[in-house]
CSV table of C-alpha atoms in Angstrom, one decimal:
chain,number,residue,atom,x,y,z
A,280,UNK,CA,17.8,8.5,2.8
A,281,UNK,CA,18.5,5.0,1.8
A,282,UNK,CA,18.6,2.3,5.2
A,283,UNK,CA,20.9,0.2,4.1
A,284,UNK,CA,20.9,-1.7,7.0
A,285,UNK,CA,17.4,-3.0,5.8
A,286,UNK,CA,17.8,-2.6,1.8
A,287,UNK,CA,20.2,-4.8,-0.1
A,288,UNK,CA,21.3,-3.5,-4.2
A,289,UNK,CA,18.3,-5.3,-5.2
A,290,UNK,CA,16.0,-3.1,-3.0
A,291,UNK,CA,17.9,0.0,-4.3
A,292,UNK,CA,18.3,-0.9,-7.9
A,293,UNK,CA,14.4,-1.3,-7.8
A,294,UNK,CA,14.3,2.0,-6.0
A,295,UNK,CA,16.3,3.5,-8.8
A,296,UNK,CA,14.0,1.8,-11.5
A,297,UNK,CA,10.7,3.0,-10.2
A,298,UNK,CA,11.6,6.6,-9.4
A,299,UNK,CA,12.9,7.0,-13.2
A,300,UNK,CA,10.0,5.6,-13.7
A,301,UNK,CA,8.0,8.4,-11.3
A,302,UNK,CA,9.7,11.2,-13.1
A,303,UNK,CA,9.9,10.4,-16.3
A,304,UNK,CA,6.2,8.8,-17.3
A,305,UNK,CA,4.5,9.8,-13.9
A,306,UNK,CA,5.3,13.3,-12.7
A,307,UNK,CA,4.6,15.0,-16.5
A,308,UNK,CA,1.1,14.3,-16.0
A,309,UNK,CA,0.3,15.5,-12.6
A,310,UNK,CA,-0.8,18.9,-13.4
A,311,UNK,CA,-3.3,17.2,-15.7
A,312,UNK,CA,-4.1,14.8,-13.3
A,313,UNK,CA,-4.9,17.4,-11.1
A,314,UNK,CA,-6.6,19.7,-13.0
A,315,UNK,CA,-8.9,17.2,-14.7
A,316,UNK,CA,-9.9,14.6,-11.9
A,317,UNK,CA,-10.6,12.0,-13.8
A,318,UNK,CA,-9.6,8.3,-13.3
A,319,UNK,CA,-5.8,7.4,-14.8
A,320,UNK,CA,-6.5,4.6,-16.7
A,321,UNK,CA,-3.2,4.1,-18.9
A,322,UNK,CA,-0.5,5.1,-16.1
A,323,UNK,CA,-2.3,2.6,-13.7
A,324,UNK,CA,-2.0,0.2,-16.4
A,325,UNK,CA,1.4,1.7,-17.4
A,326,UNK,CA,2.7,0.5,-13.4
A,327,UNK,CA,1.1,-2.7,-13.7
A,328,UNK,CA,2.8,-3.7,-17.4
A,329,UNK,CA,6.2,-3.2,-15.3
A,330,UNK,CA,5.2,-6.0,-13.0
A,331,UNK,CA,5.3,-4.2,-9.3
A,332,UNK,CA,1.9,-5.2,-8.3
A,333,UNK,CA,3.5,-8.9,-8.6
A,334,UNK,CA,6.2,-8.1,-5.9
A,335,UNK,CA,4.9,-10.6,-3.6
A,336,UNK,CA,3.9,-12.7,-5.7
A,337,UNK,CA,6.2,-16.0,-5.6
A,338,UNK,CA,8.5,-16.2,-8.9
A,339,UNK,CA,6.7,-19.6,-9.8
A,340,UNK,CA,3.3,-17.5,-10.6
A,341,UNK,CA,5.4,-15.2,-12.9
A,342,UNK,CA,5.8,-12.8,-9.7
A,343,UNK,CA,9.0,-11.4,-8.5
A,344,UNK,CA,9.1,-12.6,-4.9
A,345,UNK,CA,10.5,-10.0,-3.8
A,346,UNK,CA,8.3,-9.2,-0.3
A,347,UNK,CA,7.1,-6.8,1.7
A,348,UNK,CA,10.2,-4.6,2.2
A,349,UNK,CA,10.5,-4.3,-1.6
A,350,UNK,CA,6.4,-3.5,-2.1
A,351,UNK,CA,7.3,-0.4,0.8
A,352,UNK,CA,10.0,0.8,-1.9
A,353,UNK,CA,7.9,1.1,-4.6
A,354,UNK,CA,5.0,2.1,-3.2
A,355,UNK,CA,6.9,4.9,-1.8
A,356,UNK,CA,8.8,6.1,-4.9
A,357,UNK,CA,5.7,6.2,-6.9
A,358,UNK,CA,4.0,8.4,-4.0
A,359,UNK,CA,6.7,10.8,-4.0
A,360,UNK,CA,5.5,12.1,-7.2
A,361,UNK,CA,2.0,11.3,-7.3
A,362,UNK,CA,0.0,10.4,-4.1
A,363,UNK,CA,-2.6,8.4,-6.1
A,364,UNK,CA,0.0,6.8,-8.1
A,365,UNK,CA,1.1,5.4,-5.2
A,366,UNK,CA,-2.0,4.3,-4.1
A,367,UNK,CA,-3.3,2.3,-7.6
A,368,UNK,CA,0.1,0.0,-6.7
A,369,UNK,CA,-1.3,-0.3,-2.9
A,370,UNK,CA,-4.6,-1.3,-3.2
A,371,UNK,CA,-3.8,-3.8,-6.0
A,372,UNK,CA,-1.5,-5.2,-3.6
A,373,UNK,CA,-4.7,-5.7,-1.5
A,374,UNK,CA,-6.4,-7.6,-3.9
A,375,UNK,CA,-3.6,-9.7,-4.3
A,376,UNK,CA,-3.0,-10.7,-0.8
A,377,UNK,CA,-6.6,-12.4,-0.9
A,378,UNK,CA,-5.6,-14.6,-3.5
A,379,UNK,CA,-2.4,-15.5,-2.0
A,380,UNK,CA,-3.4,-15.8,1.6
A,381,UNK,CA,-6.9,-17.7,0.9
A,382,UNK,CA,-7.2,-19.0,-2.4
A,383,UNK,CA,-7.2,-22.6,-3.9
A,384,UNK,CA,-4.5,-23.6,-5.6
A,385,UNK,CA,-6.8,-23.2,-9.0
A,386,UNK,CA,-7.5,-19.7,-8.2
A,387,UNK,CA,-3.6,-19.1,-8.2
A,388,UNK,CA,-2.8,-20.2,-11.0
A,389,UNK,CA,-5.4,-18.5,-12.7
A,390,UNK,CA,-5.1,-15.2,-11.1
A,391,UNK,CA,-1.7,-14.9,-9.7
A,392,UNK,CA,0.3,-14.8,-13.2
A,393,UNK,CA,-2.5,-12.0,-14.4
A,394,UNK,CA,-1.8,-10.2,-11.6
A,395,UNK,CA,2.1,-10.5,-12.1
A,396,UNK,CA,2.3,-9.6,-15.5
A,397,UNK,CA,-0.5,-6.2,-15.4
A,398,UNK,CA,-3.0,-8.1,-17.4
A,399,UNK,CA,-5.5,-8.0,-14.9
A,400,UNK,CA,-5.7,-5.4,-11.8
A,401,UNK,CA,-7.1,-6.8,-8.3
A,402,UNK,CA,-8.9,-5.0,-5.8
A,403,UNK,CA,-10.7,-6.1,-2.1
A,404,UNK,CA,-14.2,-4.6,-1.4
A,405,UNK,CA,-15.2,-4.5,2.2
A,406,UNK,CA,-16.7,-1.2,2.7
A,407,UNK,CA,-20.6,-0.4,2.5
A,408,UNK,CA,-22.6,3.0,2.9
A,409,UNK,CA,-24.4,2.1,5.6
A,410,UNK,CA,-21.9,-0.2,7.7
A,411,UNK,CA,-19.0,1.9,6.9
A,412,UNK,CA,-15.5,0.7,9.3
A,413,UNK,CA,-18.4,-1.9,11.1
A,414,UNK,CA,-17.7,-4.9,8.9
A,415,UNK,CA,-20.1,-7.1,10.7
A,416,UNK,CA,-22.7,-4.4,9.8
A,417,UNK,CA,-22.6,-5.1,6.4
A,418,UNK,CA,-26.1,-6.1,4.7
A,419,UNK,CA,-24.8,-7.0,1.1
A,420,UNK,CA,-25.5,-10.1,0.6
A,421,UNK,CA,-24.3,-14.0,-1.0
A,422,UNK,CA,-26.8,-16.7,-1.3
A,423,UNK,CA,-26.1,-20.3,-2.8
A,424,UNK,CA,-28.3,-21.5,-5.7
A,425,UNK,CA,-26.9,-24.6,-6.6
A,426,UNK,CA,-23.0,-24.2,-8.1
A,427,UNK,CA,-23.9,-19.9,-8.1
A,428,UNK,CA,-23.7,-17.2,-5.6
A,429,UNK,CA,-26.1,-15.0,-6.0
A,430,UNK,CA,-24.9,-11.4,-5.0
A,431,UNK,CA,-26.7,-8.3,-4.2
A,432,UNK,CA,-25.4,-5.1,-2.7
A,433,UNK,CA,-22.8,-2.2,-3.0
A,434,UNK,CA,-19.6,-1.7,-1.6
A,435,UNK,CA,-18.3,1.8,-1.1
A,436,UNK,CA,-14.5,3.5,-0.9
A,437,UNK,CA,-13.2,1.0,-3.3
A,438,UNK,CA,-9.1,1.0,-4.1
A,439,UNK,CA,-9.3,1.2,-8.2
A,440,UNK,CA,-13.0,0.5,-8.4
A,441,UNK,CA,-13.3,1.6,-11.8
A,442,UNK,CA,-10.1,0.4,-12.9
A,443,UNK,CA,-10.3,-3.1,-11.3
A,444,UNK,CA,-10.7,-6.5,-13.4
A,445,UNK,CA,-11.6,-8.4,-10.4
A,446,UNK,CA,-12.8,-7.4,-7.2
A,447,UNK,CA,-12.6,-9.5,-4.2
A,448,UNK,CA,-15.8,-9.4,-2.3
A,449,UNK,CA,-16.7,-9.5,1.6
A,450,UNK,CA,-21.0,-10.8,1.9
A,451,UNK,CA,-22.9,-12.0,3.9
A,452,UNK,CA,-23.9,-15.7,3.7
A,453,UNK,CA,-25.4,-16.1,7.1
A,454,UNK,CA,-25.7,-14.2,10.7
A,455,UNK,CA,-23.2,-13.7,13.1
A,456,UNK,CA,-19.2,-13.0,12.5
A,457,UNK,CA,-19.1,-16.2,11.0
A,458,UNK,CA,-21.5,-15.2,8.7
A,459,UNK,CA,-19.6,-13.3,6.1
A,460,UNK,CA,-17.8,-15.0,3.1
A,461,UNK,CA,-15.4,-13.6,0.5
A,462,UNK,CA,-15.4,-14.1,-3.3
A,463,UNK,CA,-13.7,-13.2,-6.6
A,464,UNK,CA,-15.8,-11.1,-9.1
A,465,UNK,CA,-15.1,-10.2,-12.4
A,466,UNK,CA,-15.9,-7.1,-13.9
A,467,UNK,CA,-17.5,-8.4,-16.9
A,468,UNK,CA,-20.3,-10.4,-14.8
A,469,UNK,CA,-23.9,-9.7,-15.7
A,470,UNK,CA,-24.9,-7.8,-12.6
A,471,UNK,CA,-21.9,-6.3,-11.9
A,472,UNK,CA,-21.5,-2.2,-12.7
A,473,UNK,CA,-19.5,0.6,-11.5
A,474,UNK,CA,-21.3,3.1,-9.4
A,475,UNK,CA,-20.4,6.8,-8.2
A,476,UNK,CA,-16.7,7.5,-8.3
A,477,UNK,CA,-17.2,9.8,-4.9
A,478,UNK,CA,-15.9,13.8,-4.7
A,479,UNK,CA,-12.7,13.3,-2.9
A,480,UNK,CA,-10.4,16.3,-2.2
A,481,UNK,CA,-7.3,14.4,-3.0
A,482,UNK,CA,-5.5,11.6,-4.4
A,483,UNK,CA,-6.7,13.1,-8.2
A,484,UNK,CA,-6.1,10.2,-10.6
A,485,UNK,CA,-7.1,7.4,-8.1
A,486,UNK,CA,-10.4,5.5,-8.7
A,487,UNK,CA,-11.9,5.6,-4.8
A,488,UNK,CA,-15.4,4.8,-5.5
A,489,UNK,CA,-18.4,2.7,-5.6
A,490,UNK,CA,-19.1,-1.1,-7.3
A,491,UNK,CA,-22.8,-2.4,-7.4
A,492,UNK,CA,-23.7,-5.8,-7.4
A,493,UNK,CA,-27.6,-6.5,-8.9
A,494,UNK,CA,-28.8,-10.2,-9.1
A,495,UNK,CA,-24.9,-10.9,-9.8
A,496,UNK,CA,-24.3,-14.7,-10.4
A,497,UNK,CA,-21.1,-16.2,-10.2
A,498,UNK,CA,-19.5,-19.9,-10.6
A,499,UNK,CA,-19.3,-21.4,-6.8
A,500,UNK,CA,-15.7,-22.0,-7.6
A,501,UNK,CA,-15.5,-18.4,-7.2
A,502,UNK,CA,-15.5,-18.4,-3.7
A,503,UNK,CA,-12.1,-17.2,-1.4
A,504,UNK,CA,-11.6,-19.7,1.2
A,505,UNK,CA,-14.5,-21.7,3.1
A,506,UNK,CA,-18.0,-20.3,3.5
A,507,UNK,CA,-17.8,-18.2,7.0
A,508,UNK,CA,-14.5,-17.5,6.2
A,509,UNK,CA,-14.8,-13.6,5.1
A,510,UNK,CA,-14.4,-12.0,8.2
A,511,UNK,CA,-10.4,-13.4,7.9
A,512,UNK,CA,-9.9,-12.3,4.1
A,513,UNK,CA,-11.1,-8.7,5.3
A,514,UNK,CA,-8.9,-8.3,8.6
A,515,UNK,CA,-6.0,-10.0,7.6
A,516,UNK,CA,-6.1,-8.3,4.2
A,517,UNK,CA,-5.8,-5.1,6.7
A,518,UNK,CA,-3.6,-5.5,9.2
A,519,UNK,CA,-1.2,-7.8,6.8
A,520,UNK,CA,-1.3,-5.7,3.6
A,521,UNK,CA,-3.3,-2.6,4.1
A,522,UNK,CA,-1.9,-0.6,6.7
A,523,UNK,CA,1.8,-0.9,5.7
A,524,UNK,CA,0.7,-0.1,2.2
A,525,UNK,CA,-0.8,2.8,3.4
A,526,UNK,CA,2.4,4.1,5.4
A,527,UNK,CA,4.3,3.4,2.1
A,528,UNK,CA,1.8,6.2,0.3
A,529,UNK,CA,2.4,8.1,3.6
A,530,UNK,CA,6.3,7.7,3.3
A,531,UNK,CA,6.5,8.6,-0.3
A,532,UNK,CA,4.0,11.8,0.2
A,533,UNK,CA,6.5,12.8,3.1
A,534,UNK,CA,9.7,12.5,1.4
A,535,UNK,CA,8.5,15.2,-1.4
A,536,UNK,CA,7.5,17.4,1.3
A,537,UNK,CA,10.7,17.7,2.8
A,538,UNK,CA,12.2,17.6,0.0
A,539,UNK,CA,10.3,20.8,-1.8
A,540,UNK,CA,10.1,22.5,1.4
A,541,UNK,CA,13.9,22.3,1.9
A,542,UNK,CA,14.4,23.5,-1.8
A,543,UNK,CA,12.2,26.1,-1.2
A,544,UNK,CA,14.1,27.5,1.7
A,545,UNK,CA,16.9,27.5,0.1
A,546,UNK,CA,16.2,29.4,-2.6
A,547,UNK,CA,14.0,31.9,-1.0
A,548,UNK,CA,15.9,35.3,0.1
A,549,UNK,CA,14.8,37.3,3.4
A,550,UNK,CA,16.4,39.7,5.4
A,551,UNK,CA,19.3,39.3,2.7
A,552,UNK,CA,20.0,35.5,3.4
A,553,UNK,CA,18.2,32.1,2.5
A,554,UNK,CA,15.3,31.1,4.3
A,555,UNK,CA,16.7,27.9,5.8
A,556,UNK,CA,19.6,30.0,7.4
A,557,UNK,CA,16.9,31.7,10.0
A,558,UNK,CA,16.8,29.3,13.2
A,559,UNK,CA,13.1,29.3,13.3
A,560,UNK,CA,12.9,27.8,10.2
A,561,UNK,CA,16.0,25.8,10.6
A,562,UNK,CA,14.2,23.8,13.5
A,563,UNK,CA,11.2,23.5,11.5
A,564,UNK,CA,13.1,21.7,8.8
A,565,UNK,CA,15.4,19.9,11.4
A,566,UNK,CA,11.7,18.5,13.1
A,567,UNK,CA,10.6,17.6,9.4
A,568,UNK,CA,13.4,15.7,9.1
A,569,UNK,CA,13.4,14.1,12.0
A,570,UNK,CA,9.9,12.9,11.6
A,571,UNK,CA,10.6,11.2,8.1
A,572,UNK,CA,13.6,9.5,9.6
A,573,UNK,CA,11.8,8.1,12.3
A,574,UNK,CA,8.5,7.3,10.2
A,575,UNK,CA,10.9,5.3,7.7
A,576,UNK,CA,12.2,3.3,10.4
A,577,UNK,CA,8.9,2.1,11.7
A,578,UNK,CA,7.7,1.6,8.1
A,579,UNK,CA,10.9,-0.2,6.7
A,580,UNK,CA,11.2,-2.4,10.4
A,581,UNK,CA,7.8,-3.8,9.9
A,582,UNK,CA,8.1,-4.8,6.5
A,583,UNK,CA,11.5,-6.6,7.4
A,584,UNK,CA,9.7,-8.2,10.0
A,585,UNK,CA,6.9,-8.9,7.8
A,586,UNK,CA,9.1,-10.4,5.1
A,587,UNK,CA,11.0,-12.6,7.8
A,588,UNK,CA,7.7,-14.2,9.1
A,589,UNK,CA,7.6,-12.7,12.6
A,590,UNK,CA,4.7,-11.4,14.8
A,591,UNK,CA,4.5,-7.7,13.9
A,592,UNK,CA,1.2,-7.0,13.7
A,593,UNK,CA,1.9,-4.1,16.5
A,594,UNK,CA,4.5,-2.9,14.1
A,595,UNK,CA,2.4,-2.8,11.2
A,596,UNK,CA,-0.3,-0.9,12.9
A,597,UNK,CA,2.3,1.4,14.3
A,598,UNK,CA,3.8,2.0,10.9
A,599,UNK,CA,0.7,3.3,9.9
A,600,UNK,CA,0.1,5.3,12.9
A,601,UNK,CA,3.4,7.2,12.5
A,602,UNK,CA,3.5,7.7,8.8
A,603,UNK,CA,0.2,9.2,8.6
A,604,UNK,CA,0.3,11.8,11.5
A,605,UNK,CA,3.9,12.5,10.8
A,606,UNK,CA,3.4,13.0,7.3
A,607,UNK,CA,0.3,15.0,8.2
A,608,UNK,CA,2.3,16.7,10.7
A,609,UNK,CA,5.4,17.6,8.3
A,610,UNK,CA,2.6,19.1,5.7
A,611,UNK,CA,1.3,21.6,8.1
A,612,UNK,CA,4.7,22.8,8.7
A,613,UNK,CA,5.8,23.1,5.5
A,614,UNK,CA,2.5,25.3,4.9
A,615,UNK,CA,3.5,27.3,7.8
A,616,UNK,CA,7.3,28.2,5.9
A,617,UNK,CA,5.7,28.5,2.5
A,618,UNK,CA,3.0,30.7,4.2
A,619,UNK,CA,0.7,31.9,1.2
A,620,UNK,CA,2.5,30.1,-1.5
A,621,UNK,CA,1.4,26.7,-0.1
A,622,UNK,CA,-1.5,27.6,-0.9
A,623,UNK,CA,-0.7,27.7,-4.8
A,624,UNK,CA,-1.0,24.6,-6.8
A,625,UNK,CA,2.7,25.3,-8.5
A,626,UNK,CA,4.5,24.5,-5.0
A,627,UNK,CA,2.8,21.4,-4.4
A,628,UNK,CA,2.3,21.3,-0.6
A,629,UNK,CA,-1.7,22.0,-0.9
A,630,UNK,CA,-1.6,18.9,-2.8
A,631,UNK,CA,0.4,16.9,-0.7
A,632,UNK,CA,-2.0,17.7,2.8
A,633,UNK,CA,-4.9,17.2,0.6
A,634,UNK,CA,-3.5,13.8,-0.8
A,635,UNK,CA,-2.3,12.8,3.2
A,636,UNK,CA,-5.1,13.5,4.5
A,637,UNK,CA,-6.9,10.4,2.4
A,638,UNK,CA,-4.3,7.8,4.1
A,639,UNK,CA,-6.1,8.7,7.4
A,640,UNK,CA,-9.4,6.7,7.4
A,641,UNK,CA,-8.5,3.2,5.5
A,642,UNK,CA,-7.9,0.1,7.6
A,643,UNK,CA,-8.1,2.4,11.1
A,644,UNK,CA,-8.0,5.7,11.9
A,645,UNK,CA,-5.4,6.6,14.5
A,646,UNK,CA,-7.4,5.9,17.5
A,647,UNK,CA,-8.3,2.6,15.9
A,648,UNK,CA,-4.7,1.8,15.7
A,649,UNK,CA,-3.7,3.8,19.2
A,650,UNK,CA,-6.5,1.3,20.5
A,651,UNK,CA,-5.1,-1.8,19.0
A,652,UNK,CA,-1.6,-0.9,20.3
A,653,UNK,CA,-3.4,-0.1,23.5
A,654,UNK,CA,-4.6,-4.3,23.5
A,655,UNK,CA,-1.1,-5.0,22.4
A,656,UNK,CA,0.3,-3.2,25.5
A,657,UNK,CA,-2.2,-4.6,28.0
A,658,UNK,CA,-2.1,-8.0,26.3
A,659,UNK,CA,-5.9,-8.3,25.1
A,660,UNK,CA,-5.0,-8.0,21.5
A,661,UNK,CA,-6.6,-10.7,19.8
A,662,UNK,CA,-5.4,-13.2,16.5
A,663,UNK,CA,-1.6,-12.5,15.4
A,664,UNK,CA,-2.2,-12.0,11.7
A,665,UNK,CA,1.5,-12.0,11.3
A,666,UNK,CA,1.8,-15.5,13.1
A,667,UNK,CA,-1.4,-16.9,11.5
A,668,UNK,CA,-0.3,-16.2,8.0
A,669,UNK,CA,3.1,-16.9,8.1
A,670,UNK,CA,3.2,-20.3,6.8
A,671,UNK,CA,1.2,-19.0,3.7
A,672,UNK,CA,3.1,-16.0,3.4
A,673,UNK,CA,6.5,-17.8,3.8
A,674,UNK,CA,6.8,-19.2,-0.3
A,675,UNK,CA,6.2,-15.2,-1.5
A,676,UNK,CA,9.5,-14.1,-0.1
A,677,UNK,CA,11.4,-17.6,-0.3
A,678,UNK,CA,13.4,-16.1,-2.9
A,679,UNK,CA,14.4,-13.5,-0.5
A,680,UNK,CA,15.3,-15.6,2.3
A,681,UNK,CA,17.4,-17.6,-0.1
A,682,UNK,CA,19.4,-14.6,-1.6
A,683,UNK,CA,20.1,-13.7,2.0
A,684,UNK,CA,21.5,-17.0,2.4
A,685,UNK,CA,23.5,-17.3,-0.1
A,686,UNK,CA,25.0,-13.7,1.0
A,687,UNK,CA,25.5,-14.8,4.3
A,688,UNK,CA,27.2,-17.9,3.2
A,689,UNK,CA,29.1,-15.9,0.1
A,690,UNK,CA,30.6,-13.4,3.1
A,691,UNK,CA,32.0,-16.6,5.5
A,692,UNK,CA,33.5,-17.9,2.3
A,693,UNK,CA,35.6,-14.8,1.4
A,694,UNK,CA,36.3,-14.6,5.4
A,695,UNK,CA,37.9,-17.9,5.5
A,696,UNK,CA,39.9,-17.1,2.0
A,697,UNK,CA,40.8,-14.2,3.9
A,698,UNK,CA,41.7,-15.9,7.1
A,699,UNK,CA,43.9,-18.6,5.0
A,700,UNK,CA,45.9,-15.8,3.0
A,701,UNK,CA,47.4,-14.2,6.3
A,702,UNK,CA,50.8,-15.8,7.4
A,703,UNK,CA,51.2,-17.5,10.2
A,704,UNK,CA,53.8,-16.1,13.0
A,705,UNK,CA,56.4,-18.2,13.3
């Protein structure tokens, strides 16, 4: 279900890439995966090696510059076959948005070519037990001594916690909103540990857990951004990168469930005929269907926009709305026309609502986002992420905006050649 109309071959030979990719090195080790529950260290790494989690990353940091739109594709073809897959590729792409958005020009050379080539993996860490989705809760805390931080605390529902090489960090440095400031830790600091990976249902494969910073001293070089500036790197980290990433796990998840279920109706004989020839089941698929086409549309539209450097920050929360009830939505029905074989691991679907239903809390549940979009219709919605960051974000598709160009400019060319070949009537 390619969109052309928002793809180009680059998009769609990268699409190709990554799914043989998915199926060839991915999708044998899901069962395992499954089974064992234990944190995929060498696929993650695998992914990385190929360079994806540099997609936005400008080609002059060793990235492919590439954008947003191109981040959705692989993101999604990795989620078709694995869920957590999917989601190691988007929350590194968190942890690179900090650097890219906020940090000195030292910090991106240093961090930005590690990140491009797989050598190191990025996270964000925002969350704490006690604060949970209240950021300005948070009670971790940052204090100067000297050129050191000091950092003490634990952060909580970490994207590849136990995988990650450096973690940026959301603590508190003073009180207020404009008391929280974000830094770059890496694993190997003294004071620095792993903590509980969690017992989550789903996303098998995906670290999802706890970090644990104890008397943790780091260079005051280390530091995203200006001091009070924390409370940006975490929202626009978010809204920017974190809930489009999320719809792309969402997209990819929803795809494979149309996709099995519609196989599986196919093949399965009642009353003498295929499953998918009764009409109840028929308008089941044709709502399933529906659903994905519209949920790839939002999804795909607010990464174009995204890439282009226009406000969208209603888009982006709207992507994420749609793709994770939808998805959530297509699962259930699929349960409903395997009936009591969804419920076996060899047909997948048990997997694929347990794996959806993790996109639902991270950066906003629905009603956060119905909320947001409810500001955005009444015109109290607050800073335009989109708008603030586009100036920043404008080098890491430059190459894209270039290429479209040069198309554009390639296609009035071969017009006017065209124009100039046709006799005149005389």
């Amino acid at each position: 279900m390619a969109m052309d109309y928002f793809t180009d071959e680059r998009h769609e030979s990268l699409r190709a890439e990554v799914r043989e990719f998915a199926e060839k090195e991915v999708r044998p080790h899901v069962a395992r995966m499954e089974t064992d529950r234990q944190v995929e260290f060498e696929l993650s790494r695998a992914i990385a090696r190929r360079g994806w989690i540099g997609v936005t990353i400008p080609r002059e940091y060793g990235g492919l510059g590439l954008g947003h739109l191109a981040k959705t594709v692989i993101v999604e073809e990795l989620s078709r076959v694995s869920g957590a897959m999917g989601a190691v590729a988007q929350a590194s792409q968190l942890g690179v948005a900090k650097v890219l958005h906020f940090g000195s020009a030292a910090q991106r050379h240093k961090w930005l070519p590690r990140f491009a080539s797989g050598e190191s993996l990025p996270t964000i860490a925002v969350t704490e037990p006690e604060s949970g989705g209240h950021v300005l809760g948070m009670a971790g805390t940052a204090r100067r001594e000297g050129d050191e931080y000091v950092l003490d605390g634990r952060k909580w529902f970490v994207g590849n916690s136990h995988i990650g090489d450096v973690h940026g960090v959301v603590f508190r440095t003073g009180p207020g909103s404009r008391g929280l400031s974000a830094f770059l830790v890496e694993s190997d600091r003294p004071g620095f540990r792993t903590g509980t990976l969690g017992s989550q249902s789903g996303l098998h494969g995906f670290s999802f857990g706890e970090i644990v910073f104890e008397n943790c001293r780091i260079p005051a070089a280390n530091r995203l951004g200006r001091e009070s500036q924390g409370l940006d790197v975490a929202y626009s980290s978010s809204t920017l990168y974190g809930r489009l990433n999320l719809a792309a796990v969402a997209l990819g998840i929803h795809v494979a469930i149309v996709e099995d279920t519609v196989r599986f109706a196919e093949s399965r004989m009642l009353y003498g005929k295929p499953l998918s020839h009764l009409s109840n089941i028929a308008l089941k698929l044709g709502e399933m269907q529906s659903r994905l086409m519209t949920a790839k549309l939002a999804a795909y539209h607010a990464s174009h926009l995204l890439d282009h450097g226009k406000a969208c920050d209603a888009e982006l929360m709207n992507a994420k709305l749609i793709n994770t009830e939808y998805t959530l939505d297509s699962a259930r029905n699929a349960m409903e026309i395997h009936a009591a074989r969804g419920l076996q691991a060899e047909f997948h679907i048990e997997r694929y609502l347990r794996d959806a239903t993790h996109l639902y809390p991270p950066a906003g549940t629905s009603d956060v986002q119905r909320l947001r979009l409810g500001q955005v219709a009444a015109g109290t919605y607050g800073k335009q992420w989109s708008v603030e960051l586009s100036g920043l974000a404008g080098w890491a598709w430059s190459e894209l905006a270039q290429r479209e160009a040069q198309a554009e400019a390639d296609a009035e060319r071969s017009m006017r050649a065209t124009l100039l070949s046709i006799p005149l009537a005389g």
